[in-house]
Amino acid sequence: MLRRLALFAVAVVLTGCSSAAPKAEPAFSPYDCLSVAQWKTLVQLSSDGSQFDAHVSGKGTVGIVYAHMSGADLCEWSSFAKEAAGEGYLTLTYTSSGSMDLDVTAAVGELKRRGATRVVLVGGSMGGTAVLTAASLPEPLPVAAVVSLSAPESYGGDNALNAVKQLRMPVQFMVDQGDSDFVDGVTELSRVCGSAHKVLKVYPGSGHASAVLADSKAKADFDAFIRTYAPPS
């Protein structure tokens, strides 16, 4: 009996010590583009049985989903998302789980949950293929426009060359002339795209994916296209 009382007393002391200890806060964010406070606001989305990180900024009824290139993460588009959020858009960047078009669909669903009524899909390289493919599928919100930069005709299980034939919303294809491995593919995607409001923009640089927008003319074209077909509200 005395032994049981002694063990109980030890357990009470240990429990009291652990509950009094302050919860450790992370010293830094795993994402260079996010502060610790921003990192703590990340949401977990689910796609094809896998979870992935997403960061939402801004507010409004027009959402923008940004899909990154292979080897990148949600930080690739973070500065663009922050800028758009400041202009009245509800924006979402994410780190892909690997299920490309399904990740986009999950992202659109999250923006719908937060009050968006339509969405713009933006992506570069792998992400460019993802948004073109996703736009051909039933989405939780109407897709007002798509911007695809440096997209290969297919990537993984996503076949953008087939998908773009079904698109009817405005689509802007962007690529740098010096990005030689992708110019022909982007040109062909534009050629077979079914939209009556498709635009092909080829710039003189050699940037890839979001880096195409380092050119001031490209950035102006990018912004103008989105504002024309999906002004913030």
mmCIF file with all atom_site columns, C-alpha atoms in Angstrom:
data_model
loop_
_atom_site.group_PDB
_atom_site.id
_atom_site.type_symbol
_atom_site.label_atom_id
_atom_site.label_alt_id
_atom_site.label_comp_id
_atom_site.label_asym_id
_atom_site.label_entity_id
_atom_site.label_seq_id
_atom_site.pdbx_PDB_ins_code
_atom_site.Cartn_x
_atom_site.Cartn_y
_atom_site.Cartn_z
_atom_site.occupancy
_atom_site.B_iso_or_equiv
_atom_site.pdbx_formal_charge
_atom_site.auth_seq_id
_atom_site.auth_comp_id
_atom_site.auth_asym_id
_atom_site.auth_atom_id
_atom_site.pdbx_PDB_model_num
ATOM 1   C CA . MET A 1 1   ? 0.000   0.000  0.000   1.00 0.00 ? 1   MET A CA 1
ATOM 2   C CA . LEU A 1 2   ? 2.806   2.411  0.922   1.00 0.00 ? 2   LEU A CA 1
ATOM 3   C CA . ARG A 1 3   ? 4.552   1.590  -2.366  1.00 0.00 ? 3   ARG A CA 1
ATOM 4   C CA . ARG A 1 4   ? 1.387   2.469  -4.353  1.00 0.00 ? 4   ARG A CA 1
ATOM 5   C CA . LEU A 1 5   ? 1.027   5.802  -2.517  1.00 0.00 ? 5   LEU A CA 1
ATOM 6   C CA . ALA A 1 6   ? 4.645   6.621  -3.234  1.00 0.00 ? 6   ALA A CA 1
ATOM 7   C CA . LEU A 1 7   ? 4.237   5.905  -6.940  1.00 0.00 ? 7   LEU A CA 1
ATOM 8   C CA . PHE A 1 8   ? 1.084   8.044  -7.065  1.00 0.00 ? 8   PHE A CA 1
ATOM 9   C CA . ALA A 1 9   ? 2.909   10.948 -5.417  1.00 0.00 ? 9   ALA A CA 1
ATOM 10  C CA . VAL A 1 10  ? 5.719   10.719 -7.961  1.00 0.00 ? 10  VAL A CA 1
ATOM 11  C CA . ALA A 1 11  ? 3.217   10.693 -10.829 1.00 0.00 ? 11  ALA A CA 1
ATOM 12  C CA . VAL A 1 12  ? 1.493   13.811 -9.474  1.00 0.00 ? 12  VAL A CA 1
ATOM 13  C CA . VAL A 1 13  ? 4.802   15.648 -9.173  1.00 0.00 ? 13  VAL A CA 1
ATOM 14  C CA . LEU A 1 14  ? 5.880   14.675 -12.702 1.00 0.00 ? 14  LEU A CA 1
ATOM 15  C CA . THR A 1 15  ? 2.518   15.660 -14.162 1.00 0.00 ? 15  THR A CA 1
ATOM 16  C CA . GLY A 1 16  ? 2.669   19.028 -12.448 1.00 0.00 ? 16  GLY A CA 1
ATOM 17  C CA . CYS A 1 17  ? 6.163   19.668 -13.803 1.00 0.00 ? 17  CYS A CA 1
ATOM 18  C CA . SER A 1 18  ? 5.250   18.814 -17.395 1.00 0.00 ? 18  SER A CA 1
ATOM 19  C CA . SER A 1 19  ? 2.080   20.916 -17.463 1.00 0.00 ? 19  SER A CA 1
ATOM 20  C CA . ALA A 1 20  ? 3.953   23.928 -16.106 1.00 0.00 ? 20  ALA A CA 1
ATOM 21  C CA . ALA A 1 21  ? 6.631   23.783 -18.825 1.00 0.00 ? 21  ALA A CA 1
ATOM 22  C CA . PRO A 1 22  ? 6.055   26.369 -21.607 1.00 0.00 ? 22  PRO A CA 1
ATOM 23  C CA . LYS A 1 23  ? 5.372   25.039 -25.095 1.00 0.00 ? 23  LYS A CA 1
ATOM 24  C CA . ALA A 1 24  ? 8.429   25.433 -27.293 1.00 0.00 ? 24  ALA A CA 1
ATOM 25  C CA . GLU A 1 25  ? 7.985   27.754 -30.276 1.00 0.00 ? 25  GLU A CA 1
ATOM 26  C CA . PRO A 1 26  ? 9.871   27.062 -33.514 1.00 0.00 ? 26  PRO A CA 1
ATOM 27  C CA . ALA A 1 27  ? 12.889  29.321 -33.990 1.00 0.00 ? 27  ALA A CA 1
ATOM 28  C CA . PHE A 1 28  ? 12.347  29.584 -37.726 1.00 0.00 ? 28  PHE A CA 1
ATOM 29  C CA . SER A 1 29  ? 9.852   28.740 -40.457 1.00 0.00 ? 29  SER A CA 1
ATOM 30  C CA . PRO A 1 30  ? 10.537  25.736 -42.711 1.00 0.00 ? 30  PRO A CA 1
ATOM 31  C CA . TYR A 1 31  ? 9.617   28.034 -45.627 1.00 0.00 ? 31  TYR A CA 1
ATOM 32  C CA . ASP A 1 32  ? 12.005  30.905 -46.320 1.00 0.00 ? 32  ASP A CA 1
ATOM 33  C CA . CYS A 1 33  ? 9.185   33.077 -47.666 1.00 0.00 ? 33  CYS A CA 1
ATOM 34  C CA . LEU A 1 34  ? 7.065   32.771 -44.508 1.00 0.00 ? 34  LEU A CA 1
ATOM 35  C CA . SER A 1 35  ? 7.585   34.141 -41.042 1.00 0.00 ? 35  SER A CA 1
ATOM 36  C CA . VAL A 1 36  ? 6.995   31.842 -38.077 1.00 0.00 ? 36  VAL A CA 1
ATOM 37  C CA . ALA A 1 37  ? 3.621   33.525 -37.562 1.00 0.00 ? 37  ALA A CA 1
ATOM 38  C CA . GLN A 1 38  ? 2.653   32.940 -41.204 1.00 0.00 ? 38  GLN A CA 1
ATOM 39  C CA . TRP A 1 39  ? 3.884   29.352 -41.088 1.00 0.00 ? 39  TRP A CA 1
ATOM 40  C CA . LYS A 1 40  ? 1.588   28.697 -38.143 1.00 0.00 ? 40  LYS A CA 1
ATOM 41  C CA . THR A 1 41  ? -1.388  29.756 -40.285 1.00 0.00 ? 41  THR A CA 1
ATOM 42  C CA . LEU A 1 42  ? -0.723  27.170 -43.016 1.00 0.00 ? 42  LEU A CA 1
ATOM 43  C CA . VAL A 1 43  ? -3.646  24.908 -43.811 1.00 0.00 ? 43  VAL A CA 1
ATOM 44  C CA . GLN A 1 44  ? -3.398  21.222 -44.631 1.00 0.00 ? 44  GLN A CA 1
ATOM 45  C CA . LEU A 1 45  ? -5.244  20.176 -47.771 1.00 0.00 ? 45  LEU A CA 1
ATOM 46  C CA . SER A 1 46  ? -5.816  16.627 -48.974 1.00 0.00 ? 46  SER A CA 1
ATOM 47  C CA . SER A 1 47  ? -5.341  15.281 -52.492 1.00 0.00 ? 47  SER A CA 1
ATOM 48  C CA . ASP A 1 48  ? -5.508  11.654 -53.572 1.00 0.00 ? 48  ASP A CA 1
ATOM 49  C CA . GLY A 1 49  ? -4.957  10.495 -49.992 1.00 0.00 ? 49  GLY A CA 1
ATOM 50  C CA . SER A 1 50  ? -1.957  12.783 -49.363 1.00 0.00 ? 50  SER A CA 1
ATOM 51  C CA . GLN A 1 51  ? -1.830  15.985 -47.346 1.00 0.00 ? 51  GLN A CA 1
ATOM 52  C CA . PHE A 1 52  ? 0.006   19.105 -48.420 1.00 0.00 ? 52  PHE A CA 1
ATOM 53  C CA . ASP A 1 53  ? 0.697   22.634 -47.169 1.00 0.00 ? 53  ASP A CA 1
ATOM 54  C CA . ALA A 1 54  ? -1.172  25.670 -48.458 1.00 0.00 ? 54  ALA A CA 1
ATOM 55  C CA . HIS A 1 55  ? -0.893  29.346 -47.595 1.00 0.00 ? 55  HIS A CA 1
ATOM 56  C CA . VAL A 1 56  ? -3.872  31.660 -48.078 1.00 0.00 ? 56  VAL A CA 1
ATOM 57  C CA . SER A 1 57  ? -3.659  35.460 -48.263 1.00 0.00 ? 57  SER A CA 1
ATOM 58  C CA . GLY A 1 58  ? -6.060  38.316 -48.842 1.00 0.00 ? 58  GLY A CA 1
ATOM 59  C CA . LYS A 1 59  ? -9.816  38.339 -49.167 1.00 0.00 ? 59  LYS A CA 1
ATOM 60  C CA . GLY A 1 60  ? -12.362 38.759 -51.918 1.00 0.00 ? 60  GLY A CA 1
ATOM 61  C CA . THR A 1 61  ? -14.668 36.775 -54.149 1.00 0.00 ? 61  THR A CA 1
ATOM 62  C CA . VAL A 1 62  ? -12.093 36.218 -56.892 1.00 0.00 ? 62  VAL A CA 1
ATOM 63  C CA . GLY A 1 63  ? -9.469  33.635 -55.992 1.00 0.00 ? 63  GLY A CA 1
ATOM 64  C CA . ILE A 1 64  ? -6.102  32.879 -57.566 1.00 0.00 ? 64  ILE A CA 1
ATOM 65  C CA . VAL A 1 65  ? -4.393  29.498 -57.212 1.00 0.00 ? 65  VAL A CA 1
ATOM 66  C CA . TYR A 1 66  ? -0.654  29.405 -57.968 1.00 0.00 ? 66  TYR A CA 1
ATOM 67  C CA . ALA A 1 67  ? 0.991   26.073 -58.892 1.00 0.00 ? 67  ALA A CA 1
ATOM 68  C CA . HIS A 1 68  ? 4.787   25.741 -58.675 1.00 0.00 ? 68  HIS A CA 1
ATOM 69  C CA . MET A 1 69  ? 7.356   24.092 -60.913 1.00 0.00 ? 69  MET A CA 1
ATOM 70  C CA . SER A 1 70  ? 9.107   20.798 -60.165 1.00 0.00 ? 70  SER A CA 1
ATOM 71  C CA . GLY A 1 71  ? 11.596  21.039 -57.302 1.00 0.00 ? 71  GLY A CA 1
ATOM 72  C CA . ALA A 1 72  ? 10.000  24.207 -55.905 1.00 0.00 ? 72  ALA A CA 1
ATOM 73  C CA . ASP A 1 73  ? 7.349   24.784 -53.253 1.00 0.00 ? 73  ASP A CA 1
ATOM 74  C CA . LEU A 1 74  ? 4.762   27.358 -52.232 1.00 0.00 ? 74  LEU A CA 1
ATOM 75  C CA . CYS A 1 75  ? 7.471   30.013 -51.971 1.00 0.00 ? 75  CYS A CA 1
ATOM 76  C CA . GLU A 1 76  ? 7.920   30.189 -55.752 1.00 0.00 ? 76  GLU A CA 1
ATOM 77  C CA . TRP A 1 77  ? 4.762   32.257 -56.137 1.00 0.00 ? 77  TRP A CA 1
ATOM 78  C CA . SER A 1 78  ? 4.589   33.836 -52.674 1.00 0.00 ? 78  SER A CA 1
ATOM 79  C CA . SER A 1 79  ? 5.593   37.370 -53.717 1.00 0.00 ? 79  SER A CA 1
ATOM 80  C CA . PHE A 1 80  ? 3.061   37.352 -56.570 1.00 0.00 ? 80  PHE A CA 1
ATOM 81  C CA . ALA A 1 81  ? 0.344   36.036 -54.253 1.00 0.00 ? 81  ALA A CA 1
ATOM 82  C CA . LYS A 1 82  ? 1.119   38.727 -51.688 1.00 0.00 ? 82  LYS A CA 1
ATOM 83  C CA . GLU A 1 83  ? 0.924   41.437 -54.348 1.00 0.00 ? 83  GLU A CA 1
ATOM 84  C CA . ALA A 1 84  ? -2.398  40.115 -55.685 1.00 0.00 ? 84  ALA A CA 1
ATOM 85  C CA . ALA A 1 85  ? -3.810  39.852 -52.161 1.00 0.00 ? 85  ALA A CA 1
ATOM 86  C CA . GLY A 1 86  ? -3.018  43.524 -51.689 1.00 0.00 ? 86  GLY A CA 1
ATOM 87  C CA . GLU A 1 87  ? -5.049  44.299 -54.823 1.00 0.00 ? 87  GLU A CA 1
ATOM 88  C CA . GLY A 1 88  ? -8.184  42.565 -53.548 1.00 0.00 ? 88  GLY A CA 1
ATOM 89  C CA . TYR A 1 89  ? -7.730  38.926 -54.550 1.00 0.00 ? 89  TYR A CA 1
ATOM 90  C CA . LEU A 1 90  ? -7.995  35.855 -52.326 1.00 0.00 ? 90  LEU A CA 1
ATOM 91  C CA . THR A 1 91  ? -4.805  33.934 -53.106 1.00 0.00 ? 91  THR A CA 1
ATOM 92  C CA . LEU A 1 92  ? -3.458  30.474 -52.405 1.00 0.00 ? 92  LEU A CA 1
ATOM 93  C CA . THR A 1 93  ? 0.009   29.012 -52.899 1.00 0.00 ? 93  THR A CA 1
ATOM 94  C CA . TYR A 1 94  ? 0.793   25.403 -52.057 1.00 0.00 ? 94  TYR A CA 1
ATOM 95  C CA . THR A 1 95  ? 3.462   22.734 -51.980 1.00 0.00 ? 95  THR A CA 1
ATOM 96  C CA . SER A 1 96  ? 2.363   19.942 -54.288 1.00 0.00 ? 96  SER A CA 1
ATOM 97  C CA . SER A 1 97  ? 1.691   16.473 -52.933 1.00 0.00 ? 97  SER A CA 1
ATOM 98  C CA . GLY A 1 98  ? 2.528   15.052 -56.356 1.00 0.00 ? 98  GLY A CA 1
ATOM 99  C CA . SER A 1 99  ? -1.071  14.682 -57.549 1.00 0.00 ? 99  SER A CA 1
ATOM 100 C CA . MET A 1 100 ? -0.851  17.687 -59.815 1.00 0.00 ? 100 MET A CA 1
ATOM 101 C CA . ASP A 1 101 ? -4.337  18.427 -61.152 1.00 0.00 ? 101 ASP A CA 1
ATOM 102 C CA . LEU A 1 102 ? -5.982  17.053 -57.999 1.00 0.00 ? 102 LEU A CA 1
ATOM 103 C CA . ASP A 1 103 ? -3.882  19.408 -55.863 1.00 0.00 ? 103 ASP A CA 1
ATOM 104 C CA . VAL A 1 104 ? -5.271  22.304 -57.889 1.00 0.00 ? 104 VAL A CA 1
ATOM 105 C CA . THR A 1 105 ? -8.827  21.061 -57.354 1.00 0.00 ? 105 THR A CA 1
ATOM 106 C CA . ALA A 1 106 ? -8.260  20.821 -53.599 1.00 0.00 ? 106 ALA A CA 1
ATOM 107 C CA . ALA A 1 107 ? -6.848  24.355 -53.615 1.00 0.00 ? 107 ALA A CA 1
ATOM 108 C CA . VAL A 1 108 ? -9.884  25.676 -55.484 1.00 0.00 ? 108 VAL A CA 1
ATOM 109 C CA . GLY A 1 109 ? -12.114 23.962 -52.943 1.00 0.00 ? 109 GLY A CA 1
ATOM 110 C CA . GLU A 1 110 ? -10.329 25.745 -50.102 1.00 0.00 ? 110 GLU A CA 1
ATOM 111 C CA . LEU A 1 111 ? -10.846 29.140 -51.754 1.00 0.00 ? 111 LEU A CA 1
ATOM 112 C CA . LYS A 1 112 ? -14.533 28.327 -52.223 1.00 0.00 ? 112 LYS A CA 1
ATOM 113 C CA . ARG A 1 113 ? -14.759 27.515 -48.518 1.00 0.00 ? 113 ARG A CA 1
ATOM 114 C CA . ARG A 1 114 ? -13.308 30.957 -47.794 1.00 0.00 ? 114 ARG A CA 1
ATOM 115 C CA . GLY A 1 115 ? -15.839 32.805 -49.933 1.00 0.00 ? 115 GLY A CA 1
ATOM 116 C CA . ALA A 1 116 ? -14.473 32.885 -53.477 1.00 0.00 ? 116 ALA A CA 1
ATOM 117 C CA . THR A 1 117 ? -17.069 32.569 -56.229 1.00 0.00 ? 117 THR A CA 1
ATOM 118 C CA . ARG A 1 118 ? -14.691 32.127 -59.175 1.00 0.00 ? 118 ARG A CA 1
ATOM 119 C CA . VAL A 1 119 ? -11.010 31.470 -59.601 1.00 0.00 ? 119 VAL A CA 1
ATOM 120 C CA . VAL A 1 120 ? -7.959  32.092 -61.795 1.00 0.00 ? 120 VAL A CA 1
ATOM 121 C CA . LEU A 1 121 ? -5.446  29.266 -62.192 1.00 0.00 ? 121 LEU A CA 1
ATOM 122 C CA . VAL A 1 122 ? -1.764  30.213 -62.573 1.00 0.00 ? 122 VAL A CA 1
ATOM 123 C CA . GLY A 1 123 ? 1.139   27.796 -62.920 1.00 0.00 ? 123 GLY A CA 1
ATOM 124 C CA . GLY A 1 124 ? 4.659   27.476 -64.247 1.00 0.00 ? 124 GLY A CA 1
ATOM 125 C CA . SER A 1 125 ? 6.371   24.460 -65.830 1.00 0.00 ? 125 SER A CA 1
ATOM 126 C CA . MET A 1 126 ? 5.000   21.417 -63.967 1.00 0.00 ? 126 MET A CA 1
ATOM 127 C CA . GLY A 1 127 ? 2.452   23.758 -62.409 1.00 0.00 ? 127 GLY A CA 1
ATOM 128 C CA . GLY A 1 128 ? 1.601   25.136 -65.840 1.00 0.00 ? 128 GLY A CA 1
ATOM 129 C CA . THR A 1 129 ? 0.713   21.645 -67.013 1.00 0.00 ? 129 THR A CA 1
ATOM 130 C CA . ALA A 1 130 ? -1.252  21.092 -63.807 1.00 0.00 ? 130 ALA A CA 1
ATOM 131 C CA . VAL A 1 131 ? -3.460  24.167 -64.162 1.00 0.00 ? 131 VAL A CA 1
ATOM 132 C CA . LEU A 1 132 ? -4.194  23.476 -67.832 1.00 0.00 ? 132 LEU A CA 1
ATOM 133 C CA . THR A 1 133 ? -5.220  19.930 -67.007 1.00 0.00 ? 133 THR A CA 1
ATOM 134 C CA . ALA A 1 134 ? -7.214  20.939 -63.932 1.00 0.00 ? 134 ALA A CA 1
ATOM 135 C CA . ALA A 1 135 ? -9.100  23.581 -65.933 1.00 0.00 ? 135 ALA A CA 1
ATOM 136 C CA . SER A 1 136 ? -10.469 20.851 -68.195 1.00 0.00 ? 136 SER A CA 1
ATOM 137 C CA . LEU A 1 137 ? -11.982 19.000 -65.216 1.00 0.00 ? 137 LEU A CA 1
ATOM 138 C CA . PRO A 1 138 ? -15.040 19.808 -63.090 1.00 0.00 ? 138 PRO A CA 1
ATOM 139 C CA . GLU A 1 139 ? -13.853 22.275 -60.437 1.00 0.00 ? 139 GLU A CA 1
ATOM 140 C CA . PRO A 1 140 ? -15.543 23.474 -57.231 1.00 0.00 ? 140 PRO A CA 1
ATOM 141 C CA . LEU A 1 141 ? -15.668 27.008 -58.712 1.00 0.00 ? 141 LEU A CA 1
ATOM 142 C CA . PRO A 1 142 ? -15.952 28.419 -62.234 1.00 0.00 ? 142 PRO A CA 1
ATOM 143 C CA . VAL A 1 143 ? -12.489 28.995 -63.734 1.00 0.00 ? 143 VAL A CA 1
ATOM 144 C CA . ALA A 1 144 ? -12.466 32.579 -65.010 1.00 0.00 ? 144 ALA A CA 1
ATOM 145 C CA . ALA A 1 145 ? -9.040  32.403 -66.674 1.00 0.00 ? 145 ALA A CA 1
ATOM 146 C CA . VAL A 1 146 ? -5.817  30.380 -66.825 1.00 0.00 ? 146 VAL A CA 1
ATOM 147 C CA . VAL A 1 147 ? -2.215  31.558 -67.148 1.00 0.00 ? 147 VAL A CA 1
ATOM 148 C CA . SER A 1 148 ? 0.346   28.876 -67.983 1.00 0.00 ? 148 SER A CA 1
ATOM 149 C CA . LEU A 1 149 ? 4.067   29.655 -68.145 1.00 0.00 ? 149 LEU A CA 1
ATOM 150 C CA . SER A 1 150 ? 6.720   27.368 -69.674 1.00 0.00 ? 150 SER A CA 1
ATOM 151 C CA . ALA A 1 151 ? 4.451   24.328 -69.500 1.00 0.00 ? 151 ALA A CA 1
ATOM 152 C CA . PRO A 1 152 ? 5.473   20.979 -70.999 1.00 0.00 ? 152 PRO A CA 1
ATOM 153 C CA . GLU A 1 153 ? 2.805   19.260 -73.059 1.00 0.00 ? 153 GLU A CA 1
ATOM 154 C CA . SER A 1 154 ? 2.589   16.520 -70.429 1.00 0.00 ? 154 SER A CA 1
ATOM 155 C CA . TYR A 1 155 ? 4.078   15.894 -67.016 1.00 0.00 ? 155 TYR A CA 1
ATOM 156 C CA . GLY A 1 156 ? 3.607   12.859 -64.822 1.00 0.00 ? 156 GLY A CA 1
ATOM 157 C CA . GLY A 1 157 ? 0.053   11.709 -65.334 1.00 0.00 ? 157 GLY A CA 1
ATOM 158 C CA . ASP A 1 158 ? -1.218  15.062 -66.614 1.00 0.00 ? 158 ASP A CA 1
ATOM 159 C CA . ASN A 1 159 ? -1.652  15.440 -70.368 1.00 0.00 ? 159 ASN A CA 1
ATOM 160 C CA . ALA A 1 160 ? -2.103  19.143 -71.085 1.00 0.00 ? 160 ALA A CA 1
ATOM 161 C CA . LEU A 1 161 ? -2.059  18.646 -74.853 1.00 0.00 ? 161 LEU A CA 1
ATOM 162 C CA . ASN A 1 162 ? -5.341  16.750 -74.661 1.00 0.00 ? 162 ASN A CA 1
ATOM 163 C CA . ALA A 1 163 ? -6.773  18.916 -71.896 1.00 0.00 ? 163 ALA A CA 1
ATOM 164 C CA . VAL A 1 164 ? -6.381  22.281 -73.631 1.00 0.00 ? 164 VAL A CA 1
ATOM 165 C CA . LYS A 1 165 ? -8.548  21.163 -76.536 1.00 0.00 ? 165 LYS A CA 1
ATOM 166 C CA . GLN A 1 166 ? -11.489 21.218 -74.127 1.00 0.00 ? 166 GLN A CA 1
ATOM 167 C CA . LEU A 1 167 ? -10.833 24.664 -72.637 1.00 0.00 ? 167 LEU A CA 1
ATOM 168 C CA . ARG A 1 168 ? -13.249 27.508 -73.349 1.00 0.00 ? 168 ARG A CA 1
ATOM 169 C CA . MET A 1 169 ? -12.217 30.067 -70.720 1.00 0.00 ? 169 MET A CA 1
ATOM 170 C CA . PRO A 1 170 ? -9.529  32.680 -71.568 1.00 0.00 ? 170 PRO A CA 1
ATOM 171 C CA . VAL A 1 171 ? -6.022  31.185 -71.511 1.00 0.00 ? 171 VAL A CA 1
ATOM 172 C CA . GLN A 1 172 ? -2.683  32.954 -71.710 1.00 0.00 ? 172 GLN A CA 1
ATOM 173 C CA . PHE A 1 173 ? 0.414   30.935 -72.622 1.00 0.00 ? 173 PHE A CA 1
ATOM 174 C CA . MET A 1 174 ? 3.770   32.515 -71.751 1.00 0.00 ? 174 MET A CA 1
ATOM 175 C CA . VAL A 1 175 ? 7.341   31.415 -72.482 1.00 0.00 ? 175 VAL A CA 1
ATOM 176 C CA . ASP A 1 176 ? 10.809  32.869 -73.002 1.00 0.00 ? 176 ASP A CA 1
ATOM 177 C CA . GLN A 1 177 ? 12.444  32.367 -76.391 1.00 0.00 ? 177 GLN A CA 1
ATOM 178 C CA . GLY A 1 178 ? 15.695  31.318 -74.729 1.00 0.00 ? 178 GLY A CA 1
ATOM 179 C CA . ASP A 1 179 ? 13.942  28.545 -72.781 1.00 0.00 ? 179 ASP A CA 1
ATOM 180 C CA . SER A 1 180 ? 14.520  26.321 -75.799 1.00 0.00 ? 180 SER A CA 1
ATOM 181 C CA . ASP A 1 181 ? 13.307  23.043 -74.323 1.00 0.00 ? 181 ASP A CA 1
ATOM 182 C CA . PHE A 1 182 ? 9.810   24.488 -73.827 1.00 0.00 ? 182 PHE A CA 1
ATOM 183 C CA . VAL A 1 183 ? 9.120   26.982 -76.634 1.00 0.00 ? 183 VAL A CA 1
ATOM 184 C CA . ASP A 1 184 ? 7.843   24.415 -79.127 1.00 0.00 ? 184 ASP A CA 1
ATOM 185 C CA . GLY A 1 185 ? 5.639   22.696 -76.558 1.00 0.00 ? 185 GLY A CA 1
ATOM 186 C CA . VAL A 1 186 ? 4.052   25.924 -75.346 1.00 0.00 ? 186 VAL A CA 1
ATOM 187 C CA . THR A 1 187 ? 3.464   27.005 -78.943 1.00 0.00 ? 187 THR A CA 1
ATOM 188 C CA . GLU A 1 188 ? 1.738   23.703 -79.709 1.00 0.00 ? 188 GLU A CA 1
ATOM 189 C CA . LEU A 1 189 ? -0.412  23.932 -76.577 1.00 0.00 ? 189 LEU A CA 1
ATOM 190 C CA . SER A 1 190 ? -1.563  27.349 -77.680 1.00 0.00 ? 190 SER A CA 1
ATOM 191 C CA . ARG A 1 191 ? -2.238  26.165 -81.226 1.00 0.00 ? 191 ARG A CA 1
ATOM 192 C CA . VAL A 1 192 ? -4.564  23.310 -80.229 1.00 0.00 ? 192 VAL A CA 1
ATOM 193 C CA . CYS A 1 193 ? -6.234  25.111 -77.305 1.00 0.00 ? 193 CYS A CA 1
ATOM 194 C CA . GLY A 1 194 ? -9.994  25.259 -77.801 1.00 0.00 ? 194 GLY A CA 1
ATOM 195 C CA . SER A 1 195 ? -10.515 28.690 -76.239 1.00 0.00 ? 195 SER A CA 1
ATOM 196 C CA . ALA A 1 196 ? -11.630 31.563 -78.443 1.00 0.00 ? 196 ALA A CA 1
ATOM 197 C CA . HIS A 1 197 ? -9.746  33.856 -76.060 1.00 0.00 ? 197 HIS A CA 1
ATOM 198 C CA . LYS A 1 198 ? -6.270  32.335 -76.093 1.00 0.00 ? 198 LYS A CA 1
ATOM 199 C CA . VAL A 1 199 ? -3.060  34.356 -76.178 1.00 0.00 ? 199 VAL A CA 1
ATOM 200 C CA . LEU A 1 200 ? 0.516   33.212 -76.825 1.00 0.00 ? 200 LEU A CA 1
ATOM 201 C CA . LYS A 1 201 ? 3.254   35.495 -75.465 1.00 0.00 ? 201 LYS A CA 1
ATOM 202 C CA . VAL A 1 202 ? 6.913   34.793 -76.291 1.00 0.00 ? 202 VAL A CA 1
ATOM 203 C CA . TYR A 1 203 ? 9.556   36.988 -74.646 1.00 0.00 ? 203 TYR A CA 1
ATOM 204 C CA . PRO A 1 204 ? 13.244  37.492 -75.488 1.00 0.00 ? 204 PRO A CA 1
ATOM 205 C CA . GLY A 1 205 ? 14.710  36.213 -72.208 1.00 0.00 ? 205 GLY A CA 1
ATOM 206 C CA . SER A 1 206 ? 15.644  32.752 -70.960 1.00 0.00 ? 206 SER A CA 1
ATOM 207 C CA . GLY A 1 207 ? 13.640  32.587 -67.733 1.00 0.00 ? 207 GLY A CA 1
ATOM 208 C CA . HIS A 1 208 ? 11.578  29.555 -66.783 1.00 0.00 ? 208 HIS A CA 1
ATOM 209 C CA . ALA A 1 209 ? 8.179   29.332 -65.046 1.00 0.00 ? 209 ALA A CA 1
ATOM 210 C CA . SER A 1 210 ? 7.656   32.310 -62.698 1.00 0.00 ? 210 SER A CA 1
ATOM 211 C CA . ALA A 1 211 ? 11.051  33.711 -63.745 1.00 0.00 ? 211 ALA A CA 1
ATOM 212 C CA . VAL A 1 212 ? 9.467   34.695 -67.074 1.00 0.00 ? 212 VAL A CA 1
ATOM 213 C CA . LEU A 1 213 ? 7.801   37.501 -65.115 1.00 0.00 ? 213 LEU A CA 1
ATOM 214 C CA . ALA A 1 214 ? 11.158  39.089 -64.291 1.00 0.00 ? 214 ALA A CA 1
ATOM 215 C CA . ASP A 1 215 ? 10.684  40.810 -67.653 1.00 0.00 ? 215 ASP A CA 1
ATOM 216 C CA . SER A 1 216 ? 8.661   43.975 -67.002 1.00 0.00 ? 216 SER A CA 1
ATOM 217 C CA . LYS A 1 217 ? 6.672   43.567 -70.227 1.00 0.00 ? 217 LYS A CA 1
ATOM 218 C CA . ALA A 1 218 ? 5.809   39.983 -69.317 1.00 0.00 ? 218 ALA A CA 1
ATOM 219 C CA . LYS A 1 219 ? 4.712   41.026 -65.833 1.00 0.00 ? 219 LYS A CA 1
ATOM 220 C CA . ALA A 1 220 ? 2.545   43.804 -67.280 1.00 0.00 ? 220 ALA A CA 1
ATOM 221 C CA . ASP A 1 221 ? 0.938   41.345 -69.727 1.00 0.00 ? 221 ASP A CA 1
ATOM 222 C CA . PHE A 1 222 ? 0.384   38.851 -66.898 1.00 0.00 ? 222 PHE A CA 1
ATOM 223 C CA . ASP A 1 223 ? -1.313  41.421 -64.670 1.00 0.00 ? 223 ASP A CA 1
ATOM 224 C CA . ALA A 1 224 ? -3.408  42.874 -67.482 1.00 0.00 ? 224 ALA A CA 1
ATOM 225 C CA . PHE A 1 225 ? -4.711  39.483 -68.570 1.00 0.00 ? 225 PHE A CA 1
ATOM 226 C CA . ILE A 1 226 ? -5.872  38.556 -65.079 1.00 0.00 ? 226 ILE A CA 1
ATOM 227 C CA . ARG A 1 227 ? -7.448  41.957 -64.432 1.00 0.00 ? 227 ARG A CA 1
ATOM 228 C CA . THR A 1 228 ? -9.244  41.876 -67.797 1.00 0.00 ? 228 THR A CA 1
ATOM 229 C CA . TYR A 1 229 ? -10.931 38.529 -67.294 1.00 0.00 ? 229 TYR A CA 1
ATOM 230 C CA . ALA A 1 230 ? -11.108 38.388 -63.489 1.00 0.00 ? 230 ALA A CA 1
ATOM 231 C CA . PRO A 1 231 ? -10.984 41.845 -61.900 1.00 0.00 ? 231 PRO A CA 1
ATOM 232 C CA . PRO A 1 232 ? -10.891 41.789 -58.087 1.00 0.00 ? 232 PRO A CA 1
ATOM 233 C CA . SER A 1 233 ? -14.126 42.270 -56.224 1.00 0.00 ? 233 SER A CA 1
#
